XYZ file of C-alpha atoms in Angstrom:
364
model
C 13.380 61.320 15.648
C 15.374 61.778 12.554
C 18.649 60.512 14.268
C 17.350 57.709 15.651
C 15.527 56.063 12.488
C 19.183 56.613 11.214
C 20.545 54.850 14.002
C 18.342 52.125 13.702
C 18.681 51.728 10.010
C 22.529 51.869 10.649
C 21.964 48.523 13.292
C 19.700 46.922 10.750
C 22.217 46.975 8.013
C 25.118 45.830 10.674
C 22.590 42.842 11.487
C 21.838 41.985 8.102
C 25.276 41.081 7.240
C 25.902 39.346 9.831
C 22.929 37.114 9.221
C 24.518 36.806 5.177
C 27.743 35.819 7.134
C 26.404 33.352 9.170
C 24.339 31.663 6.631
C 26.973 31.871 3.991
C 29.089 29.687 5.659
C 29.077 25.292 5.055
C 28.259 23.795 8.665
C 31.672 22.304 9.068
C 33.683 25.751 8.637
C 35.060 28.065 9.734
C 34.473 31.429 8.186
C 35.275 35.439 8.596
C 34.743 38.057 6.465
C 37.403 36.978 4.011
C 38.476 33.331 4.446
C 36.475 30.169 4.834
C 38.877 27.649 6.447
C 37.296 23.970 5.367
C 40.504 21.749 6.426
C 40.181 18.274 7.233
C 36.499 18.161 7.954
C 36.428 14.813 5.961
C 34.297 16.131 2.827
C 33.531 13.856 -0.242
C 32.446 16.675 -2.187
C 33.401 21.028 -2.458
C 30.952 22.296 -0.535
C 27.766 24.454 -2.726
C 28.502 27.929 -4.058
C 25.155 29.314 -1.921
C 27.272 28.293 1.671
C 29.979 30.235 0.606
C 30.862 34.099 1.220
C 31.172 36.155 -2.028
C 33.247 38.109 -0.507
C 35.715 35.057 0.617
C 39.461 35.881 -0.947
C 40.666 32.482 0.788
C 39.605 29.369 0.295
C 40.957 26.383 2.138
C 40.416 22.556 1.439
C 43.155 20.496 2.121
C 42.796 17.172 3.819
C 39.915 16.057 2.939
C 38.371 13.671 0.651
C 37.629 15.496 -2.500
C 37.766 13.464 -5.716
C 36.202 16.378 -7.953
C 35.755 20.028 -7.675
C 32.465 22.056 -8.833
C 32.443 25.602 -10.070
C 33.677 28.438 -8.782
C 31.766 31.135 -10.755
C 30.704 32.934 -7.593
C 34.089 33.380 -5.544
C 35.835 36.127 -8.302
C 37.397 38.047 -5.465
C 39.086 34.569 -4.315
C 42.633 35.278 -3.836
C 43.944 32.213 -2.172
C 42.910 28.868 -2.781
C 44.327 24.800 -1.476
C 43.525 22.049 -2.399
C 46.264 19.312 -1.086
C 46.131 16.264 0.247
C 42.692 15.116 -1.738
C 41.787 13.059 -4.045
C 41.866 14.322 -7.103
C 42.329 12.867 -10.714
C 40.708 14.441 -13.224
C 39.921 18.298 -13.403
C 38.097 19.561 -16.388
C 39.465 22.559 -18.974
C 38.844 25.952 -17.731
C 37.813 24.611 -14.080
C 39.415 28.131 -12.587
C 38.430 30.571 -15.445
C 36.437 32.834 -13.220
C 39.440 33.405 -10.887
C 41.230 36.348 -12.695
C 42.443 37.346 -8.737
C 43.501 34.480 -7.710
C 47.561 34.410 -7.198
C 48.143 31.100 -5.103
C 46.651 27.855 -6.217
C 47.734 24.838 -4.344
C 47.201 21.367 -5.970
C 49.817 19.397 -3.936
C 49.529 15.500 -2.911
C 46.444 14.619 -4.964
C 45.903 11.997 -7.564
C 46.669 13.932 -11.017
C 47.499 11.519 -13.946
C 47.440 14.240 -16.574
C 46.637 18.142 -16.759
C 44.521 19.535 -19.793
C 45.984 22.333 -21.409
C 43.352 24.917 -20.998
C 43.287 23.882 -17.217
C 44.896 27.077 -15.810
C 42.610 29.478 -18.525
C 41.812 32.494 -17.159
C 44.612 32.923 -14.381
C 46.342 35.701 -15.554
C 47.171 36.771 -11.889
C 48.526 33.542 -10.537
C 51.853 34.288 -8.749
C 52.454 30.553 -7.057
C 51.757 26.851 -8.465
C 51.876 23.822 -6.678
C 51.583 21.070 -8.496
C 53.947 18.737 -7.068
C 53.852 15.150 -5.399
C 51.342 13.651 -8.072
C 51.240 11.491 -10.807
C 52.244 13.572 -13.306
C 54.309 12.470 -16.580
C 53.817 15.237 -18.910
C 53.503 19.160 -18.680
C 51.236 19.783 -21.855
C 52.636 22.532 -24.384
C 50.329 25.327 -23.900
C 49.503 24.739 -20.098
C 51.144 27.628 -18.878
C 51.266 29.938 -21.574
C 48.661 32.671 -19.958
C 50.438 32.115 -16.739
C 53.109 34.863 -17.719
C 53.614 36.347 -13.944
C 54.098 32.775 -12.468
C 57.542 33.141 -9.640
C 56.754 30.166 -8.110
C 56.465 26.847 -9.410
C 56.460 23.213 -8.312
C 56.396 20.536 -10.133
C 58.677 17.569 -7.661
C 57.998 14.582 -6.948
C 55.403 13.505 -9.742
C 56.596 11.131 -13.010
C 58.411 13.298 -15.003
C 61.014 11.934 -17.696
C 61.588 14.974 -20.026
C 60.416 17.868 -20.410
C 59.550 20.432 -23.617
C 61.460 23.548 -23.057
C 58.599 25.696 -24.841
C 56.239 24.824 -22.222
C 58.248 26.554 -20.146
C 59.235 30.216 -21.745
C 56.265 31.597 -21.592
C 57.044 32.023 -17.774
C 59.122 35.330 -18.069
C 58.895 36.321 -14.474
C 59.543 32.985 -12.918
C 62.114 33.470 -10.023
C 62.065 29.867 -8.251
C 61.621 26.585 -9.778
C 61.039 23.175 -7.939
C 61.865 20.151 -10.085
C 63.450 17.176 -7.785
C 62.349 13.575 -6.910
C 61.221 13.127 -10.746
C 62.695 10.282 -12.967
C 64.953 12.463 -15.494
C 66.056 10.603 -18.473
C 68.916 12.554 -19.218
C 69.155 12.091 -23.291
C 68.333 14.114 -26.644
C 64.673 15.121 -24.894
C 65.877 16.355 -22.261
C 68.579 18.576 -23.697
C 66.783 21.689 -24.862
C 65.206 21.705 -20.983
C 68.940 21.813 -19.798
C 69.703 24.635 -22.143
C 67.124 26.813 -21.145
C 67.548 25.991 -17.401
C 71.131 27.301 -17.542
C 69.711 30.235 -19.146
C 67.226 30.942 -16.136
C 70.454 30.303 -13.675
C 72.372 33.289 -16.039
C 69.949 34.985 -15.329
C 70.373 34.888 -11.973
C 66.774 33.209 -11.290
C 67.458 30.024 -8.150
C 66.339 26.054 -8.861
C 65.483 24.679 -5.343
C 66.884 21.370 -5.920
C 68.904 19.503 -8.805
C 67.502 17.179 -11.985
C 68.818 14.272 -10.563
C 69.518 11.743 -13.854
C 68.099 8.111 -13.771
C 69.118 7.092 -16.869
C 71.452 6.296 -18.685
C 73.211 4.192 -16.077
C 76.316 6.177 -16.699
C 75.446 9.204 -15.971
C 72.632 7.901 -12.828
C 72.760 10.677 -9.520
C 74.610 13.080 -11.389
C 72.379 16.788 -11.723
C 72.044 17.285 -15.397
C 73.540 20.898 -14.800
C 76.578 19.572 -14.160
C 76.963 17.148 -17.346
C 78.979 18.989 -19.805
C 77.346 19.922 -22.922
C 79.687 17.808 -25.007
C 77.776 14.273 -23.445
C 74.675 15.770 -26.022
C 77.025 16.248 -29.170
C 75.697 13.036 -30.835
C 71.876 14.743 -30.640
C 73.121 16.761 -33.345
C 73.427 13.533 -35.391
C 70.277 12.377 -34.205
C 68.588 15.420 -35.803
C 70.559 15.589 -39.094
C 69.461 11.855 -39.863
C 65.343 12.635 -38.643
C 65.592 15.376 -41.156
C 66.945 13.625 -44.131
C 65.069 10.536 -43.462
C 62.015 11.729 -41.937
C 60.969 11.754 -37.589
C 58.527 9.729 -36.532
C 56.620 13.699 -35.823
C 56.897 14.808 -38.918
C 56.406 11.971 -41.253
C 59.191 13.592 -43.897
C 61.509 15.892 -43.929
C 61.254 19.075 -41.747
C 61.570 21.414 -44.298
C 58.764 20.325 -46.396
C 56.012 20.893 -43.742
C 55.088 24.896 -42.274
C 56.485 25.545 -39.159
C 53.380 25.886 -36.391
C 52.741 29.720 -35.130
C 50.564 31.159 -32.477
C 47.569 32.416 -34.504
C 47.784 29.968 -37.338
C 48.099 26.422 -35.787
C 46.450 23.076 -37.351
C 43.438 23.386 -39.198
C 43.651 27.568 -39.192
C 43.019 29.945 -42.295
C 46.049 31.196 -43.787
C 43.630 33.967 -45.355
C 40.129 35.339 -45.951
C 39.314 33.914 -48.988
C 40.126 30.140 -47.543
C 37.844 30.826 -44.786
C 35.603 27.651 -44.713
C 31.797 27.630 -44.739
C 29.305 26.331 -42.662
C 29.168 22.987 -42.621
C 32.673 22.129 -44.462
C 35.433 20.053 -43.296
C 38.197 21.933 -42.389
C 41.471 20.134 -43.228
C 44.492 19.835 -41.084
C 47.914 20.883 -42.970
C 51.039 19.146 -41.048
C 53.131 21.582 -39.407
C 56.722 21.519 -37.756
C 56.752 23.165 -34.604
C 59.659 25.570 -34.661
C 62.350 24.629 -31.903
C 64.908 27.333 -30.274
C 68.423 26.177 -31.109
C 70.620 24.515 -28.020
C 72.283 27.423 -27.180
C 73.788 27.073 -24.052
C 74.645 31.198 -22.390
C 77.241 30.511 -19.939
C 78.947 28.176 -21.646
C 79.299 30.871 -24.662
C 80.087 33.818 -22.565
C 82.845 31.671 -21.076
C 83.939 30.647 -24.607
C 84.321 34.350 -25.807
C 86.394 35.700 -22.678
C 88.659 32.324 -23.045
C 88.986 33.160 -26.660
C 89.318 37.235 -26.165
C 92.098 36.897 -23.299
C 94.512 34.509 -25.982
C 93.487 36.579 -28.813
C 94.716 39.572 -26.951
C 98.283 37.670 -25.469
C 98.837 36.119 -28.676
C 98.873 39.789 -30.025
C 100.788 41.190 -27.671
C 103.722 38.686 -27.960
C 103.360 39.312 -31.919
C 103.627 43.355 -31.022
C 106.661 42.077 -28.769
C 108.552 39.884 -31.451
C 107.874 42.569 -33.970
C 109.408 45.701 -32.247
C 112.639 43.002 -30.874
C 113.356 42.092 -34.964
C 113.101 45.774 -35.823
C 115.240 47.004 -32.889
C 117.890 44.310 -33.652
C 117.903 44.744 -37.062
C 118.675 48.442 -36.717
C 121.736 47.520 -34.569
C 122.967 45.201 -36.818
C 122.725 47.133 -40.113
C 124.425 50.007 -37.575
C 126.876 47.669 -36.517
C 127.687 47.140 -40.457
C 127.986 50.578 -41.764
C 130.729 51.236 -38.076
C 132.373 48.119 -39.451
C 132.246 49.109 -43.189
C 133.546 52.302 -42.597
C 136.424 50.991 -40.661
C 137.516 48.291 -43.047
C 139.347 51.337 -45.469
C 140.863 53.596 -42.839
C 142.552 49.787 -41.526
C 143.753 48.896 -45.347
C 145.623 53.060 -45.790
C 147.727 53.018 -42.642
C 149.037 49.636 -43.496
C 150.306 51.073 -47.093
C 152.079 54.097 -45.944
C 154.239 53.103 -43.543
C 158.021 54.676 -43.726
C 160.429 51.772 -46.065
C 162.983 52.276 -43.017
C 160.384 51.007 -40.314
C 159.493 47.735 -42.662
C 163.103 47.396 -42.340
C 163.710 47.427 -38.627
C 160.552 45.431 -38.485
C 162.629 42.693 -40.621
C 166.016 42.385 -39.260
C 164.223 42.428 -35.657
């Protein structure tokens, strides 16, 4: 009797789980225990969370007509999210904050014109991010700060003219980067990012495609990685002029404003005594973001190696010349001593000659 009751209880549990699984799936989608596939269903809005299984690890929503997204609060187990080929144009801040286990996010081929700097907040486990084929003209500072585990990134096929090096430096584990099909302007605004790319290549990582210049005209069609660093020397002069006369960002000399830090940004108190009370207005001091020095790692190492080889050759030649001079000087000194020894002997021989021999020689 107990055995029969146990088997009936197990059967009821299995049936209840199957019922939950079937009821927690949108009518137009295909679902199993871990995957929800709603690809190409003509959806105008995201399915309600009540229709999605909580244990889902993969949610596929490509090739639909989505223009906005709802909350992902109950999908904490999600590891892959595909939103490609839709009509998404505006994503709210911290949209994915509850998806801490997400490792693959695809936003390929949408209508995104800008990304909020807090959009990817909470995605600490993200490994792959695809925002290609959108209308992005800028990657804001802070957007990628929490994606330190990211290994694959594509921003190809957008409207990017330049990129801030500081926006990509948090990506310490990046292994592959796609930047092609953008209208790059290879001027001073892209100089620091060029140095960062060279450092990335020196580290052994891969750039899938080139950064082809569209402007200026004399560099059109060239990959910026192949443009000599000397082409950007005029940028240093512009920096000096901006420091002396006041640039548009700082409004004065760069040294007159404090640098922006990670914990002390604009409006942040500097000490406990300066914490404003409730209702007080928080002052917003001017600050200047510190920029990394434009150092080309590969060129620096090459210069050091070449300089070392040249100095070594010059040192060897100097040692050889010094040795030759010493040997020549010692031989000449020895020759002079031998010559001095022979001259008195020759003089004495002539004075001691027999007079009869002198007479005979004179008669002859």
